[in-house]
Short mmCIF file of C-alpha atoms and ligand atoms in Angstrom, two decimals:
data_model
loop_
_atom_site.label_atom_id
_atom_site.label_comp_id
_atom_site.label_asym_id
_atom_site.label_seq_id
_atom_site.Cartn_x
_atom_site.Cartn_y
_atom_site.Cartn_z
CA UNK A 1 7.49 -7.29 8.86
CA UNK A 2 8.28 -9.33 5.64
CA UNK A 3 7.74 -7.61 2.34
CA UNK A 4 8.91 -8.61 -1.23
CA UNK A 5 12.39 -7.49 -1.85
CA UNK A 6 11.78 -5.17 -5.04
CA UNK A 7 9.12 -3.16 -2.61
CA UNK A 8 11.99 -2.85 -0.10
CA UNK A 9 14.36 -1.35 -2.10
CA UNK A 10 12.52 1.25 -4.05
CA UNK A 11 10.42 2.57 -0.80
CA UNK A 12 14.29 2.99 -0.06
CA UNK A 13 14.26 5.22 -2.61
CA UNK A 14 17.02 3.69 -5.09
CA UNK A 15 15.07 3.08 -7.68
CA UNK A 16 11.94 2.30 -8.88
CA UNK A 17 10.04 -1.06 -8.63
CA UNK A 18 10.20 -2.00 -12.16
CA UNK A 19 13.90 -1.45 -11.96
CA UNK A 20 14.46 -3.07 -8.40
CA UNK A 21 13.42 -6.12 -10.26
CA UNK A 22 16.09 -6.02 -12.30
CA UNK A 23 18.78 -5.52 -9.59
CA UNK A 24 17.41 -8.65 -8.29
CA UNK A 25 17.25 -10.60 -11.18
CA UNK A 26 21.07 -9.53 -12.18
CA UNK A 27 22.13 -11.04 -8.56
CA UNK A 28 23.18 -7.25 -7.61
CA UNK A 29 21.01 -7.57 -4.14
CA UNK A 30 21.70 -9.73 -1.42
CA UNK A 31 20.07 -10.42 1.83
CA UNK A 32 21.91 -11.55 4.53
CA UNK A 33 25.46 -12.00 2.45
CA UNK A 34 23.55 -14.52 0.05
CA UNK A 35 22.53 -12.68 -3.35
CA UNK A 36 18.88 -13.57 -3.86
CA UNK A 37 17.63 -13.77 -7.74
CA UNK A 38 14.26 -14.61 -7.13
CA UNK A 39 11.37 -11.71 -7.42
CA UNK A 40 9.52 -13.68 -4.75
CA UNK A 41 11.90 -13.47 -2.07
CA UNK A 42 10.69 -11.33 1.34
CA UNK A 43 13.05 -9.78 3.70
CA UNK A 44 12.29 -7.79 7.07
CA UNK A 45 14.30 -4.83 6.01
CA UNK A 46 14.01 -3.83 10.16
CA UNK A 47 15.85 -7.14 10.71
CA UNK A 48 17.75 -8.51 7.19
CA UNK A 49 20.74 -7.01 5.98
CA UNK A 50 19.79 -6.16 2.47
CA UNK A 51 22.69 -4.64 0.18
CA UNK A 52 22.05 -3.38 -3.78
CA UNK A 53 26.14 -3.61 -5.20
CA UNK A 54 27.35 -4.34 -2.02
CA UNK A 55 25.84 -1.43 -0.60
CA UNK A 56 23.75 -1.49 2.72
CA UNK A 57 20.19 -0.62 2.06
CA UNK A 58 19.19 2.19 4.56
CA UNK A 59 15.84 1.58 5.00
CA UNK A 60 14.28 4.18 7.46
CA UNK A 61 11.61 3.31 10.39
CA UNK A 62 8.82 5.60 9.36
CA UNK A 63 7.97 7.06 6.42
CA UNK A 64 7.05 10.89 6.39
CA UNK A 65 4.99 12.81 4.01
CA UNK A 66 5.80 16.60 4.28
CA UNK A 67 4.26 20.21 2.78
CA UNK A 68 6.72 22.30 2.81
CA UNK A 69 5.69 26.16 1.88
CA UNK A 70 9.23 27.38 0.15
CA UNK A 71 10.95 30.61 0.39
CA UNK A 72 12.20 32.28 -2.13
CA UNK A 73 16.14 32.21 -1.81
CA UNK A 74 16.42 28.40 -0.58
CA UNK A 75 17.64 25.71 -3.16
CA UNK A 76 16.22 21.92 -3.11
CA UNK A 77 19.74 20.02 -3.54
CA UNK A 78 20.26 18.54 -0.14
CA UNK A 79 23.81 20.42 -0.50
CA UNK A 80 25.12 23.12 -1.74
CA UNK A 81 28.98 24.13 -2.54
CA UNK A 82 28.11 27.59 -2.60
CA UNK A 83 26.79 27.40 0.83
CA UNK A 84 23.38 28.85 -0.37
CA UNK A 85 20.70 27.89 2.24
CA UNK A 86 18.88 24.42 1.80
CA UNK A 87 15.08 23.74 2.48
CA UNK A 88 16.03 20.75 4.47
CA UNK A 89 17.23 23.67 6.95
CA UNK A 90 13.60 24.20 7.04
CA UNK A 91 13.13 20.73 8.56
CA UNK A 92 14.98 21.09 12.00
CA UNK A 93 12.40 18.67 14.07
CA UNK A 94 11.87 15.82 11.17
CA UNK A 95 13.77 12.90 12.83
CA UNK A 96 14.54 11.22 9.22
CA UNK A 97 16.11 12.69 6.19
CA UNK A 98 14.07 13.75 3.57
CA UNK A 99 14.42 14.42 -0.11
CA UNK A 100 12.61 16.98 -2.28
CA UNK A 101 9.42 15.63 -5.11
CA UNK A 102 11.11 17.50 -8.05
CA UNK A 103 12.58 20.44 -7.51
CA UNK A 104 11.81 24.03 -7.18
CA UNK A 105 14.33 26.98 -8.28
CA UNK A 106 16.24 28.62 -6.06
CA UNK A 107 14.03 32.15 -6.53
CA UNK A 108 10.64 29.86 -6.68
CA UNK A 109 8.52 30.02 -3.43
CA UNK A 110 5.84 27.73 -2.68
CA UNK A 111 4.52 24.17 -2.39
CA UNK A 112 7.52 21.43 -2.27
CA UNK A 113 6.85 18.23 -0.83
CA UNK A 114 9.64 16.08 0.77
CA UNK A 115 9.70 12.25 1.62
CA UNK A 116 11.97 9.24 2.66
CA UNK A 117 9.64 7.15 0.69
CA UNK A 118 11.54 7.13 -2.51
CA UNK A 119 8.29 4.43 -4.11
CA UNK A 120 5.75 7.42 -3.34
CA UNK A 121 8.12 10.13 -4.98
CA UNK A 122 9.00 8.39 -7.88
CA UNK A 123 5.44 7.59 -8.60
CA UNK A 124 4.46 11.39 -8.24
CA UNK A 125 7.11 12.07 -10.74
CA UNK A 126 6.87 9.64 -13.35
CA UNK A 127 5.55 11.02 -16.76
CA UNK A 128 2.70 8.66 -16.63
CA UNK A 129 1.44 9.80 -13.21
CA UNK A 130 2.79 13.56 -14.01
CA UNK A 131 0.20 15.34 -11.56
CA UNK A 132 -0.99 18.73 -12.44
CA UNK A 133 1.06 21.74 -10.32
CA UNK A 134 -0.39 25.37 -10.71
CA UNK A 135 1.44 28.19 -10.31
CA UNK A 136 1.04 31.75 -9.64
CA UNK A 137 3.55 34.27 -11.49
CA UNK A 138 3.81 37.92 -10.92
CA UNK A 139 4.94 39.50 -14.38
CA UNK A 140 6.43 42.56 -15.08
CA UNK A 141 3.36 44.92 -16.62
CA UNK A 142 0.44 44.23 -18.59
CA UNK A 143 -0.15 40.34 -20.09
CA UNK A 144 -2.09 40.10 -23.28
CA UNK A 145 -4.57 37.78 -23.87
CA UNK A 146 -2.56 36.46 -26.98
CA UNK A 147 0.38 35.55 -24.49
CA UNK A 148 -1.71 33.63 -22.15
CA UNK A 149 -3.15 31.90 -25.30
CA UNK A 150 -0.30 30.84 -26.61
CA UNK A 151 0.84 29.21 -23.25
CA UNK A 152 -1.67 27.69 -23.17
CA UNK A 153 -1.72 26.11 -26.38
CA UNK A 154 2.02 24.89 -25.63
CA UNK A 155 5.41 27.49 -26.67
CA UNK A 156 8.07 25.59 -28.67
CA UNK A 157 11.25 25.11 -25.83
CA UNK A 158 14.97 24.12 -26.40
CA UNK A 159 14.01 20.67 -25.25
CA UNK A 160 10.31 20.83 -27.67
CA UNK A 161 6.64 21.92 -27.48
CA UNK A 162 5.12 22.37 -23.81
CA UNK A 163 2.40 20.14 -23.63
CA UNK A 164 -1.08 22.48 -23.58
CA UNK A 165 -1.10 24.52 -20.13
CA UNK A 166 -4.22 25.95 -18.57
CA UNK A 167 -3.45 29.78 -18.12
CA UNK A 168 -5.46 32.46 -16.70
CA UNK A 169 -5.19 36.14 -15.64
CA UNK A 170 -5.82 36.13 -12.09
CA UNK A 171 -4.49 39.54 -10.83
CA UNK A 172 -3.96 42.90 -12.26
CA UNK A 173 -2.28 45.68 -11.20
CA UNK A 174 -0.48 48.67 -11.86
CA UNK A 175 2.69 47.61 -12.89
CA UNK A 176 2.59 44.07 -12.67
CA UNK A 177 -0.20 41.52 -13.66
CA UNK A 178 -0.35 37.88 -11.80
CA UNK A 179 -0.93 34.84 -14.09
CA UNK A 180 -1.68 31.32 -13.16
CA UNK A 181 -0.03 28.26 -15.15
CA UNK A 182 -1.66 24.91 -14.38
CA UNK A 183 1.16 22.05 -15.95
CA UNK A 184 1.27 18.44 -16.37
CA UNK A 185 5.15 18.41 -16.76
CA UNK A 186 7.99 18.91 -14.91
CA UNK A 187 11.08 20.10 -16.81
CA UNK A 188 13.65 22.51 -15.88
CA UNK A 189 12.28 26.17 -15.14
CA UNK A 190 9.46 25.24 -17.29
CA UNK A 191 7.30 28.23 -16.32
CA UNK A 192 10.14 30.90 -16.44
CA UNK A 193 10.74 29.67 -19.74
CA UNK A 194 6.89 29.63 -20.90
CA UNK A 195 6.77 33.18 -20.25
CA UNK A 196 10.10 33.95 -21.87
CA UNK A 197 8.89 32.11 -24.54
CA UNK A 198 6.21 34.85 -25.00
CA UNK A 199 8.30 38.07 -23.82
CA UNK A 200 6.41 38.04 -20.36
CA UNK A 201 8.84 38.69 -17.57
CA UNK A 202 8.57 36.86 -14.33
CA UNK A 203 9.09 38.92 -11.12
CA UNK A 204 8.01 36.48 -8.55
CA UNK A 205 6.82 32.83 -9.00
CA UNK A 206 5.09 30.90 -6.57
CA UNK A 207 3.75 27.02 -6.62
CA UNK A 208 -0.01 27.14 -4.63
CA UNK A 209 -0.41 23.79 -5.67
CA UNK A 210 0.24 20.01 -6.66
CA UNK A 211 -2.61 17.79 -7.47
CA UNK A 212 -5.36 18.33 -4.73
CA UNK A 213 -2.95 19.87 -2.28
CA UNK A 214 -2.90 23.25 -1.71
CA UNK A 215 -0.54 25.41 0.42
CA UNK A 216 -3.64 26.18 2.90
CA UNK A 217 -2.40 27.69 5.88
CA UNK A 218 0.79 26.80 5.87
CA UNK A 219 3.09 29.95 6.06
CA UNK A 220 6.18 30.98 4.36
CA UNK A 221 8.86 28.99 5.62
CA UNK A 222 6.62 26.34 7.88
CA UNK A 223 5.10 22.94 6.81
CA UNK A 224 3.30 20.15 7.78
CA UNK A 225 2.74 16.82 7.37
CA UNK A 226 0.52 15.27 5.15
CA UNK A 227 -2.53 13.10 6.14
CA UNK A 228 -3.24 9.45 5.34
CA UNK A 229 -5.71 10.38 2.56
CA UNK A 230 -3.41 13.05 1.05
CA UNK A 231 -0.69 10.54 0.45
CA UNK A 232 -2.66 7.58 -0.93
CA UNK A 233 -4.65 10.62 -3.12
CA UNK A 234 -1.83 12.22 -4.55
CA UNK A 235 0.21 8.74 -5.75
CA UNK A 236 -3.28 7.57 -6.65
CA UNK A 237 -3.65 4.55 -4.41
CA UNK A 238 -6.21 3.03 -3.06
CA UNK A 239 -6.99 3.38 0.76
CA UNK A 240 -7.21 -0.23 0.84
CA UNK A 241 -7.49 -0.39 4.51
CA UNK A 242 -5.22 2.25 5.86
CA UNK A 243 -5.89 2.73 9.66
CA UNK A 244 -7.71 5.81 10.10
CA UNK A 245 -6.89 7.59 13.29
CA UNK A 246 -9.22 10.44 15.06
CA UNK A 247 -7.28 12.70 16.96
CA UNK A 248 -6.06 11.35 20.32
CA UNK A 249 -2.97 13.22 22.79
CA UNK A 250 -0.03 12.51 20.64
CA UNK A 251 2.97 13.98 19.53
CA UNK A 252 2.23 15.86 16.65
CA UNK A 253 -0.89 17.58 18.25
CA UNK A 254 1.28 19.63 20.31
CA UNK A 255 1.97 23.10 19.80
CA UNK A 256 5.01 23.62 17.94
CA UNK A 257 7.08 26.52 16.86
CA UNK A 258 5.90 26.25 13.61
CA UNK A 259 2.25 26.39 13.50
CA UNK A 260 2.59 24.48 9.78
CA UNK A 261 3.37 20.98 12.20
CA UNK A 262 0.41 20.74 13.84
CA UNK A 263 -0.45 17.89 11.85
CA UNK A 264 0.85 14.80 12.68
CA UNK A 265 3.08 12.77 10.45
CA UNK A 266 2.06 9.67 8.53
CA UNK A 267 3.70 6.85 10.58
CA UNK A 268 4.73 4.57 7.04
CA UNK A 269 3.91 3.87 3.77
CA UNK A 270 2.71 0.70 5.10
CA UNK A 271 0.21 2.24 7.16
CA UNK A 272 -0.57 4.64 4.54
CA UNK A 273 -1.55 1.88 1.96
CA UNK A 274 -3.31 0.12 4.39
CA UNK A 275 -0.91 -2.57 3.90
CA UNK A 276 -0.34 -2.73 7.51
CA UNK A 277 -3.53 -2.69 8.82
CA UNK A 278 -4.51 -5.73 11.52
CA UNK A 279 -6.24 -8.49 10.15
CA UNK A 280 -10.38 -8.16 10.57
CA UNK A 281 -9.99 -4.08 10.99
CA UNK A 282 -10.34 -3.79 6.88
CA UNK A 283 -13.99 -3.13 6.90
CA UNK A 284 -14.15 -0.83 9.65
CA UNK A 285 -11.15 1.63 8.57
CA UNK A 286 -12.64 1.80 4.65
CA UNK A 287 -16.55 2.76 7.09
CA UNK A 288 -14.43 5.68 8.79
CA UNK A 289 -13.06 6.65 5.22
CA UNK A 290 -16.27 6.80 3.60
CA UNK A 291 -17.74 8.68 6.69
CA UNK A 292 -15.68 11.76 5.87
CA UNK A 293 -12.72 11.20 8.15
CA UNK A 294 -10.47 10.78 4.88
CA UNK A 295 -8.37 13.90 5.92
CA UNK A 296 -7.58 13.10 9.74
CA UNK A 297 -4.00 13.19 10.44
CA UNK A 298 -2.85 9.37 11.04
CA UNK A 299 -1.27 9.47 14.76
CA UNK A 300 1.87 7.99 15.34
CA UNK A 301 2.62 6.26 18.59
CA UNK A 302 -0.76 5.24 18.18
CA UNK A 303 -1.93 1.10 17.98
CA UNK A 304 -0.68 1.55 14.20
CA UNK A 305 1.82 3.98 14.42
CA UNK A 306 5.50 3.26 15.04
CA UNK A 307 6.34 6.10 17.25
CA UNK A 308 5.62 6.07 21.10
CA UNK A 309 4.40 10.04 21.55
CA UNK A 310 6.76 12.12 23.53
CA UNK A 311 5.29 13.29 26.88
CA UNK A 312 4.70 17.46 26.39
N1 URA B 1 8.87 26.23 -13.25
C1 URA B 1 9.92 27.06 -13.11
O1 URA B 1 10.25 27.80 -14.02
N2 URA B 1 10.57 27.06 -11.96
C2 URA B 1 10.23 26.31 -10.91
O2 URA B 1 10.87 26.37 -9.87
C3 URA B 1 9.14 25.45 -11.07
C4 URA B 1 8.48 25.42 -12.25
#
């Protein structure tokens, strides 16, 4: 399928749109050995050789969308030289490499998404889009109200002022109390340093959620993939007229070992915007949406889905 260039390369996650433009316009892409400077210009990325600096663009088949529920003890880099586990060893069945939203600390458990669609992730993570993630932190002994106060009124960092947090008591205990932090931003070990900030020590923390997605059901160590809905939700796009499947016999209906991949995977960010959907179906996919289908599972293999479902 043809698509504009600068959409091409930064659902290939290299950079962002804005800045794919640019590539083009400085002659650093090419399709097809010829360097195209015009913003215009469409490719088939399934078909056209595109390169950025002489690079091949890997552009992968399907896009996939996943909720990953992170132990503690895992890092996000996709490698590690001090052979640390990863949380793409999480991932054994996903047939495409994916890359972490963000990041998540080493000792941090909890929500982490993953994508190949580079456009999707670096929306999620631009300041402008910053989407609020909440976590839960177990601290060592009793938390005053004045601490949680002054988290949430932003604590002065090495790298400035936290931007004002929404902080409540949620737990107490004996020895340790559990806090929630609802933040805007993303910076390094923000929360960990939050509490520092106000002499509060962290003995376990835990992401339960980004934006409208919560961990659910998924259990330590599992994940799933996220719906139609959820993807266009979370980057804040509209569901233009992304196919909406119902559940028919596919692959990702089966049982797996990991009851966190029941759902079935988002077949591309095509099909997710709706971008792909067939001519004359518009009206009828936006009905199903309204109808409150939004959080069915798109099925690949399907009439809009990519993949042909494996027989069980
Ligand atoms: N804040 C932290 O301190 N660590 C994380 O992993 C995420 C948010």
């Amino acid at each position: 399928m043809l698509e504009r260039l600068q959409k091409i390369i930064s659902a290939a996650g290299i950079t962002s749109r804005r800045a794919s433009e640019e590539l083009i316009l400085n002659g650093q892409v090419t399709v097809n050995g010829v360097v195209v400077t015009e913003l215009g210009t469409k490719a088939d990325p399934t078909v056209d050789m595109i390169s950025v600096n002489g690079k091949p663009l890997k552009v992968s088949a399907e896009r996939l969308y996943i909720l990953l529920n992170k132990p503690a003890g895992y890092i996000t880099a996709l490698k590690d030289g001090q052979g640390r586990r990863l949380v793409t060893d999480l991932l054994k069945d996903v047939p495409e490499r994916v890359y972490p939203v963000g990041r998540l600390d080493y000792n941090t458990e909890g929500l982490l998404l993953l994508t190949n669609d580079g456009e999707w992730a670096n929306r999620l993570m631009h300041p402008r889009h910053e989407v609020e993630k909440e976590y839960h932190v177990r601290v060592r002994g009793k938390v005053l109200e004045q601490q949680l106060k002054r988290m949430a009124d932003g604590v002065e960092l090495e790298d400035g002022k936290t931007a004002p947090a929404v902080v409540r008591l949620v737990k107490s205990g004996e020895q340790h109390d559990w806090i929630s932090v609802a933040i805007h931003e993303g910076r390094n070990r923000q929360v960990r340093r939050m509490c520092e900030a106000v002499s509060l020590s962290v003995v376990r923390l835990k992401r339960i959620r980004y934006g409208s997605l919560s961990l659910g059901n998924v259990r330590e160590g599992q994940f799933r993939y996220l719906t139609e809905a959820e993807v266009n939700e979370l980057a804040g796009w509209q569901p233009k007229a992304a196919p909406v499947r119902t559940a028919a016999k596919g692959r990702g209906e089966r049982s797996h070992d990991r009851p966190g991949q029941k759902q079935t995977p988002l077949g591309s960010a095509r099909a997710a915007r709706g971008d792909a959907a067939p001519a004359g179906k518009k009206n009828e996919s936006r009905g199903r949406a309204v109808q409150g289908q939004e959080r069915k599972p798109f099925v690949p293999g399907t009439e809009s889905g990519r993949r042909t479902p494996k027989k069980p």
